[in-house]
XYZ file of N, CA and C in Angstrom:
540
model
N 2.052 -21.352 -12.010
C 2.825 -20.507 -12.304
C 4.041 -20.273 -11.375
N 5.439 -20.290 -11.713
C 6.328 -20.110 -10.760
C 6.221 -18.904 -9.930
N 6.830 -19.138 -8.419
C 6.493 -17.953 -7.700
C 7.915 -17.321 -7.916
N 7.776 -15.782 -7.702
C 8.883 -14.848 -8.038
C 9.444 -14.533 -6.711
N 10.860 -14.157 -7.061
C 11.784 -13.647 -5.937
C 11.493 -12.038 -5.926
N 12.035 -11.436 -4.933
C 11.572 -9.867 -4.747
C 12.443 -9.381 -6.030
N 13.455 -9.719 -6.526
C 14.291 -9.288 -7.785
C 13.365 -9.465 -9.007
N 12.823 -10.921 -8.950
C 11.853 -11.109 -10.019
C 10.649 -10.019 -10.336
N 10.158 -9.872 -9.126
C 9.103 -9.029 -8.894
C 9.608 -7.464 -9.472
N 10.490 -7.081 -9.156
C 10.964 -5.886 -9.517
C 11.157 -5.913 -11.214
N 11.762 -6.801 -11.813
C 12.165 -6.991 -13.227
C 10.785 -7.157 -13.806
N 9.789 -7.973 -13.200
C 8.512 -8.038 -14.152
C 7.757 -6.783 -13.861
N 7.721 -6.014 -12.766
C 7.040 -4.679 -12.700
C 7.701 -3.844 -13.693
N 9.125 -3.765 -13.957
C 9.703 -2.762 -14.981
C 9.153 -3.249 -16.431
N 9.197 -4.559 -16.627
C 8.715 -4.984 -18.010
C 7.293 -4.558 -18.126
N 6.430 -4.706 -17.145
C 4.849 -4.157 -17.374
C 4.980 -2.884 -17.588
N 5.683 -2.085 -16.899
C 5.501 -0.468 -17.044
C 6.403 -0.022 -18.070
N 7.153 -0.810 -18.873
C 8.213 -0.355 -19.762
C 7.225 0.172 -21.014
N 5.877 -0.053 -21.099
C 5.182 0.916 -22.184
C 3.775 1.381 -21.279
N 2.924 1.994 -21.989
C 1.567 2.536 -21.416
C 0.474 1.408 -21.488
N 1.000 0.221 -21.719
C -0.081 -0.777 -22.067
C -0.286 -1.697 -20.648
N 0.211 -1.284 -19.424
C -0.016 -2.125 -18.343
C -1.453 -1.947 -17.740
N -1.691 -3.203 -17.129
C -3.094 -3.328 -16.580
C -2.949 -3.662 -14.928
N -3.773 -3.300 -14.379
C -3.982 -3.520 -12.929
C -3.953 -4.887 -12.495
N -4.781 -5.672 -13.752
C -4.798 -7.173 -13.508
C -3.305 -7.588 -13.556
N -2.509 -7.361 -14.426
C -1.111 -7.862 -14.415
C -0.331 -7.776 -13.382
N -0.546 -6.355 -12.841
C 0.275 -5.774 -11.697
C -0.077 -6.710 -10.485
N -1.492 -6.937 -10.332
C -1.853 -7.938 -9.171
C -1.375 -9.255 -9.270
N -1.274 -9.646 -10.595
C -0.733 -11.057 -10.541
C 0.792 -11.333 -10.347
N 1.270 -10.227 -10.790
C 2.873 -10.063 -10.327
C 2.989 -10.000 -8.778
N 2.331 -9.489 -7.872
C 2.049 -9.289 -6.754
C 1.830 -10.730 -5.984
N 0.350 -11.241 -6.667
C 0.101 -12.685 -6.403
C 1.164 -13.508 -6.343
N 1.927 -13.730 -7.287
C 2.878 -14.729 -7.576
C 4.210 -14.423 -6.857
N 4.270 -13.400 -6.104
C 5.695 -13.281 -5.066
C 5.476 -14.080 -3.970
N 6.721 -14.711 -3.976
C 6.824 -15.758 -2.719
C 7.160 -15.007 -1.612
N 6.319 -14.516 -0.933
C 6.577 -13.755 0.533
C 7.070 -14.817 1.682
N 6.814 -16.195 1.423
C 7.286 -17.051 2.437
C 8.754 -17.168 2.535
N 9.468 -16.706 1.305
C 10.693 -16.672 1.416
C 11.683 -15.493 2.383
N 10.885 -14.463 2.897
C 11.484 -13.838 3.942
C 12.153 -12.738 3.349
N 12.405 -12.521 1.800
C 13.331 -11.821 1.532
C 13.156 -10.359 2.030
N 11.969 -9.835 2.343
C 11.330 -8.573 2.424
C 11.892 -8.280 3.887
N 12.272 -9.280 4.758
C 12.716 -8.858 5.888
C 13.787 -8.114 6.058
N 14.880 -8.053 4.956
C 15.935 -7.157 5.031
C 15.733 -5.747 4.969
N 14.415 -5.420 4.443
C 14.243 -3.862 4.419
C 13.158 -3.545 5.649
N 12.977 -4.502 6.413
C 11.769 -4.049 7.455
C 12.537 -3.364 8.676
N 11.931 -2.099 9.125
C 12.139 -1.759 10.348
C 10.899 -1.070 10.906
N 10.663 -1.333 11.990
C 9.544 -1.047 12.891
C 9.678 -0.034 13.884
N 8.908 1.055 13.976
C 9.003 1.966 14.674
C 7.750 2.120 15.789
N 7.935 2.596 16.983
C 7.122 2.198 18.156
C 6.038 3.396 17.805
N 6.309 4.691 17.029
C 5.455 5.626 16.911
C 4.293 5.536 15.590
N 4.887 5.090 14.715
C 4.016 5.202 13.328
C 4.546 3.977 12.441
N 3.553 3.524 11.461
C 3.957 2.472 10.676
C 5.105 3.019 9.497
N 6.236 2.445 9.150
C 7.365 2.565 8.383
C 7.241 2.228 7.074
N 7.645 3.108 5.955
C 7.602 2.915 4.568
C 8.884 2.829 4.245
N 9.191 1.951 3.307
C 10.529 1.936 2.770
C 10.326 1.653 1.215
N 10.963 2.441 0.442
C 10.806 2.276 -1.033
C 11.969 1.273 -1.532
N 11.717 0.169 -2.208
C 12.560 -0.687 -2.516
C 12.638 -0.731 -4.083
N 11.949 0.016 -4.716
C 12.001 0.077 -6.214
C 11.413 1.525 -6.491
N 12.189 2.309 -7.204
C 11.624 3.507 -7.800
C 10.926 3.203 -9.048
N 10.818 2.117 -9.592
C 10.312 1.690 -10.949
C 10.173 2.703 -12.192
N 11.489 3.297 -12.547
C 11.664 4.161 -13.810
C 10.391 5.263 -13.679
N 10.246 5.865 -12.570
C 9.396 6.868 -12.574
C 7.719 6.455 -12.668
N 7.620 5.141 -13.203
C 6.167 4.977 -13.469
C 5.515 4.286 -12.322
N 6.155 3.743 -11.249
C 5.645 2.976 -9.991
C 6.759 3.235 -8.923
N 6.270 2.877 -7.578
C 7.261 2.664 -6.568
C 6.599 1.456 -5.904
N 7.594 0.521 -5.603
C 7.292 -0.474 -4.873
C 7.852 -0.287 -3.413
N 6.973 -0.453 -2.386
C 7.060 -0.199 -1.025
C 6.710 -1.157 -0.121
N 7.821 -1.284 0.895
C 7.484 -2.237 1.808
C 6.919 -1.633 3.192
N 5.902 -1.826 3.554
C 5.349 -1.157 4.862
C 5.439 -2.018 6.000
N 5.826 -1.518 6.944
C 6.134 -2.204 8.433
C 5.029 -1.599 9.425
N 4.136 -2.583 10.046
C 3.313 -2.165 10.838
C 3.239 -2.587 12.131
N 3.588 -1.904 13.219
C 3.728 -2.399 14.563
C 2.258 -2.635 15.065
N 1.977 -3.138 16.142
C 0.819 -3.704 16.750
C 0.152 -2.280 17.002
N -1.384 -2.305 16.334
C -2.142 -1.017 16.788
C -1.768 0.125 15.805
N -0.899 -0.070 14.889
C -0.794 1.177 13.924
C -1.676 1.161 12.612
N -1.920 2.298 12.344
C -2.730 2.504 10.940
C -2.514 3.755 10.427
N -2.767 4.037 9.225
C -3.009 4.902 8.465
C -3.981 5.991 8.903
N -3.957 7.440 8.634
C -5.176 8.136 8.531
C -5.946 7.509 7.344
N -7.117 8.008 7.290
C -8.078 7.885 6.143
C -7.430 8.741 4.936
N -7.342 8.278 3.912
C -6.714 8.807 2.834
C -7.015 8.554 1.317
N -6.824 9.371 0.453
C -7.066 8.864 -0.831
C -5.567 8.442 -1.680
N -5.763 8.313 -2.970
C -4.659 7.810 -3.725
C -4.847 8.703 -4.862
N -4.538 10.098 -5.029
C -4.755 10.990 -6.298
C -4.312 10.569 -7.565
N -5.075 10.037 -8.326
C -4.575 9.948 -9.890
C -3.524 8.522 -9.692
N -3.785 7.710 -8.731
C -2.839 6.554 -8.707
C -3.514 5.344 -8.344
N -2.926 4.236 -8.782
C -3.617 2.923 -8.133
C -2.738 2.254 -7.037
N -3.169 1.426 -6.139
C -2.385 0.815 -5.193
C -2.760 -0.532 -5.136
N -1.702 -1.434 -5.133
C -1.993 -2.787 -5.386
C -1.018 -3.282 -4.073
N -1.587 -4.012 -3.387
C -0.497 -4.631 -2.046
C -0.983 -5.898 -1.747
N 0.221 -6.600 -1.282
C 0.081 -8.035 -0.850
C 0.643 -8.027 0.603
N -0.016 -8.928 1.624
C 0.180 -9.152 2.747
C 1.318 -10.261 2.879
N 2.547 -9.738 3.460
C 3.661 -10.649 3.369
C 3.597 -11.370 4.837
N 3.125 -10.800 5.964
C 3.255 -11.271 7.197
C 2.290 -10.735 8.064
N 1.438 -11.216 8.813
C 0.201 -10.819 9.713
C -0.882 -10.420 8.899
N -1.865 -9.652 9.488
C -2.807 -9.343 8.953
C -3.215 -8.054 8.954
N -3.974 -7.281 7.828
C -4.181 -5.915 7.723
C -5.681 -5.701 7.460
N -6.333 -4.630 8.396
C -7.516 -4.420 8.102
C -7.654 -3.119 7.266
N -8.525 -3.418 5.976
C -8.647 -2.075 5.180
C -10.144 -1.609 5.487
N -10.537 -0.303 5.813
C -11.752 0.044 5.986
C -11.783 1.261 4.931
N -12.816 0.838 4.031
C -12.992 1.819 2.864
C -14.253 2.701 3.087
N -14.201 4.040 2.740
C -15.358 4.694 2.946
C -15.596 5.410 1.514
N -16.703 5.927 1.592
C -17.289 6.455 0.366
C -16.603 7.969 0.258
N -16.472 8.087 -1.182
C -15.784 9.464 -1.284
C -16.672 10.390 -0.993
N -16.568 11.561 -0.199
C -17.353 12.373 0.319
C -17.719 13.468 -0.861
N -18.996 14.041 -0.903
C -19.236 14.983 -1.986
C -18.842 16.001 -1.992
N -18.505 16.794 -0.802
C -17.656 18.066 -0.569
C -17.183 18.077 0.919
N -16.044 18.817 0.978
C -15.372 19.013 2.242
C -16.325 19.370 3.298
N -16.052 18.506 4.476
C -17.125 18.596 5.443
C -18.109 17.824 5.725
N -18.424 16.855 4.839
C -19.353 15.737 4.685
C -19.040 14.886 5.739
N -19.737 14.271 6.423
C -19.435 13.202 7.365
C -18.948 11.944 6.616
N -18.124 11.166 6.871
C -17.857 10.299 6.233
C -18.546 8.862 6.657
N -18.634 7.869 5.305
C -19.598 6.738 5.479
C -18.732 5.597 5.230
N -18.671 4.501 6.179
C -17.930 3.369 6.021
C -18.761 2.507 4.861
N -17.984 2.115 3.816
C -18.414 1.551 2.585
C -18.307 -0.140 3.010
N -17.106 -0.441 3.462
C -16.881 -1.837 3.588
C -15.549 -2.020 4.623
N -15.470 -3.053 5.218
C -14.188 -3.176 5.980
C -13.722 -4.930 5.738
N -12.884 -4.845 5.473
C -12.194 -6.440 5.395
C -10.729 -6.565 5.975
N -10.521 -7.609 6.518
C -9.123 -8.146 7.047
C -8.562 -8.883 5.915
N -7.428 -8.579 5.550
C -6.635 -9.472 4.536
C -5.479 -9.967 5.318
N -5.328 -11.233 5.050
C -4.451 -12.230 5.696
C -3.249 -12.328 4.845
N -2.193 -12.987 5.424
C -0.985 -13.448 4.886
C -1.120 -14.033 3.489
N -0.645 -13.603 2.186
C -0.678 -13.961 1.180
C -1.784 -13.208 0.363
N -2.599 -12.516 0.834
C -3.833 -11.755 0.226
C -3.313 -10.618 -0.600
N -3.986 -10.468 -1.513
C -3.587 -9.038 -2.515
C -4.754 -8.117 -2.393
N -4.672 -6.831 -2.145
C -5.678 -5.935 -2.201
C -5.519 -4.845 -3.203
N -6.537 -4.033 -3.658
C -6.392 -3.017 -4.573
C -7.288 -1.872 -4.140
N -6.880 -0.635 -4.325
C -7.597 0.668 -3.899
C -7.292 1.574 -5.064
N -7.954 2.524 -5.470
C -7.627 3.785 -6.372
C -9.095 4.653 -5.717
N -9.117 5.776 -6.366
C -10.188 6.699 -5.775
C -11.610 6.630 -6.129
N -11.538 5.753 -7.394
C -12.880 5.228 -7.939
C -13.588 4.279 -6.822
N -12.725 3.613 -6.181
C -13.106 2.539 -5.311
C -13.367 3.214 -3.757
N -13.022 4.353 -3.693
C -13.212 5.101 -2.504
C -11.777 5.458 -1.656
N -12.135 6.017 -0.532
C -10.940 6.416 0.255
C -10.647 5.104 1.274
N -9.627 5.205 1.848
C -9.451 4.153 3.064
C -8.498 4.322 3.895
N -8.519 3.411 4.981
C -7.724 3.443 6.297
C -7.386 2.005 6.161
N -5.892 1.933 6.382
C -5.492 0.565 6.703
C -4.804 0.403 8.104
N -4.983 -0.907 8.800
C -4.530 -0.732 10.299
C -4.293 -2.141 10.498
N -3.222 -2.355 11.380
C -3.045 -3.428 11.865
C -3.336 -3.371 13.368
N -4.774 -4.413 13.358
C -5.518 -4.143 14.655
C -4.960 -5.239 15.665
N -3.947 -6.109 15.410
C -3.580 -7.024 16.404
C -3.079 -6.293 17.511
N -3.119 -6.923 18.839
C -2.273 -6.415 20.079
C -1.026 -7.053 20.257
N -0.553 -8.251 19.327
C 0.514 -8.881 19.739
C 1.427 -9.126 18.503
N 0.997 -8.864 17.179
C 1.506 -9.511 15.954
C 1.969 -8.133 15.314
N 2.970 -8.066 14.750
C 3.309 -7.215 13.616
C 2.577 -7.601 12.301
N 3.012 -6.538 11.285
C 2.326 -6.866 9.871
C 3.388 -6.394 9.015
N 3.384 -6.914 7.544
C 4.379 -6.557 6.548
C 3.525 -6.529 5.447
N 3.567 -5.433 4.624
C 2.867 -5.402 3.271
C 3.509 -5.020 2.292
N 3.574 -5.273 1.118
C 4.252 -5.000 0.093
C 3.352 -4.087 -1.056
N 3.653 -2.852 -1.207
C 2.633 -1.916 -2.129
C 3.169 -1.761 -3.419
N 2.515 -1.435 -4.515
C 2.798 -0.915 -5.543
C 2.055 0.068 -5.946
N 2.518 1.583 -5.961
C 1.664 2.594 -6.392
C 2.113 2.893 -7.882
N 1.055 3.255 -8.532
C 1.403 3.532 -10.082
C 0.139 4.542 -10.610
N 0.479 5.606 -10.945
C 2.077 6.271 -10.759
C 2.515 6.489 -9.360
N 3.670 6.609 -9.073
C 4.010 7.170 -7.512
C 3.697 8.517 -7.374
N 3.092 8.699 -6.188
C 2.634 9.793 -5.643
C 3.582 10.298 -4.410
N 3.504 11.447 -4.198
C 4.167 12.218 -3.199
C 3.073 13.134 -2.228
N 1.858 13.189 -2.627
C 0.895 13.865 -1.809
C -0.280 13.103 -1.566
N -1.050 13.016 -0.382
C -2.430 12.539 -0.420
C -3.300 13.730 0.396
N -4.593 13.161 0.124
C -5.415 14.033 1.253
C -5.792 13.021 2.343
N -5.784 13.662 3.602
C -6.233 12.674 4.677
C -7.642 13.625 4.976
N -8.456 12.610 5.650
C -9.816 13.000 6.009
C -10.052 12.735 7.539
N -10.892 13.718 8.148
C -11.234 13.572 9.328
C -12.428 12.708 9.218
N -12.580 11.671 9.996
C -13.801 10.815 10.133
C -14.728 11.429 10.627
N -14.836 12.114 11.680
C -15.874 12.766 12.431
C -16.383 13.896 11.390
N -15.521 15.018 11.120
C -16.043 16.016 10.435
C -15.713 16.090 9.036
N -15.093 15.123 8.343
C -15.069 15.210 6.869
C -13.978 16.182 6.307
N -13.192 16.940 7.344
C -12.210 17.993 7.196
C -10.981 17.308 6.141
N -10.715 17.966 5.370
C -9.464 17.487 4.477
C -8.309 18.018 4.387
N -7.028 17.539 4.621
C -5.681 18.066 4.794
C -4.896 17.636 3.759
N -4.075 18.120 3.042
C -2.813 17.969 2.457
C -1.916 17.123 3.048
N -1.368 16.050 2.741
C -0.358 15.362 3.654
C 0.807 14.986 2.632
N 1.998 15.268 2.933
C 3.200 14.824 2.178
C 3.531 13.338 2.628
N 3.740 12.485 1.642
C 3.728 10.986 1.811
C 5.387 11.024 2.071
N 5.784 10.356 3.132
C 7.206 10.307 3.630
C 7.790 9.000 3.525
N 8.578 8.381 2.926
C 9.433 7.106 2.728
C 10.791 7.149 2.756
N 11.317 6.241 3.299
C 12.642 6.066 3.134
C 13.154 5.043 2.220
N 14.280 5.578 1.445
C 14.816 4.852 0.193
C 15.601 3.690 0.757
N 15.146 2.378 0.416
C 15.963 1.456 0.912
C 17.555 1.408 0.219
N 18.724 1.030 1.101
C 20.116 1.058 0.437
C 20.189 -0.453 0.407
N 19.354 -1.331 0.152
C 19.666 -2.688 0.149
C 19.365 -3.069 -1.173
């Protein structure tokens, strides 16, 4: 299969989500076929010393968001869910560690690690609440990381979880809208 440019990824996602017959397998194949080696994503990247940086590059006719996430060394998300949403992502540069936790049965339950894996450049991952909650982190001391995420449907709020206490907090997801 021919590799997609970023514009072709956007067009393919719009086509996939034009009806309610989309599948996670098809979305994964679109991300898998994105030519991340082209470096097109670099025009959207901004790194921040204090937190990872999220840039929405396509609002996807309100059925999905396509987001570039820029991770400086040592940065990561809190443990969080994806309420009623799927997330597929591709590593464009560097490595990202995904730690999955079992969904707690009730607020205040201790969190248990279900799995941990490191995804390398070119790898594609998938998460939703039926698979668990997760934390993503760039564990490198020297290299940045860039990932391309597709959230469907898009969401504006997640729940974050304290690993030690299991306490849950509502968190508004903040993104910058790309002007490119």
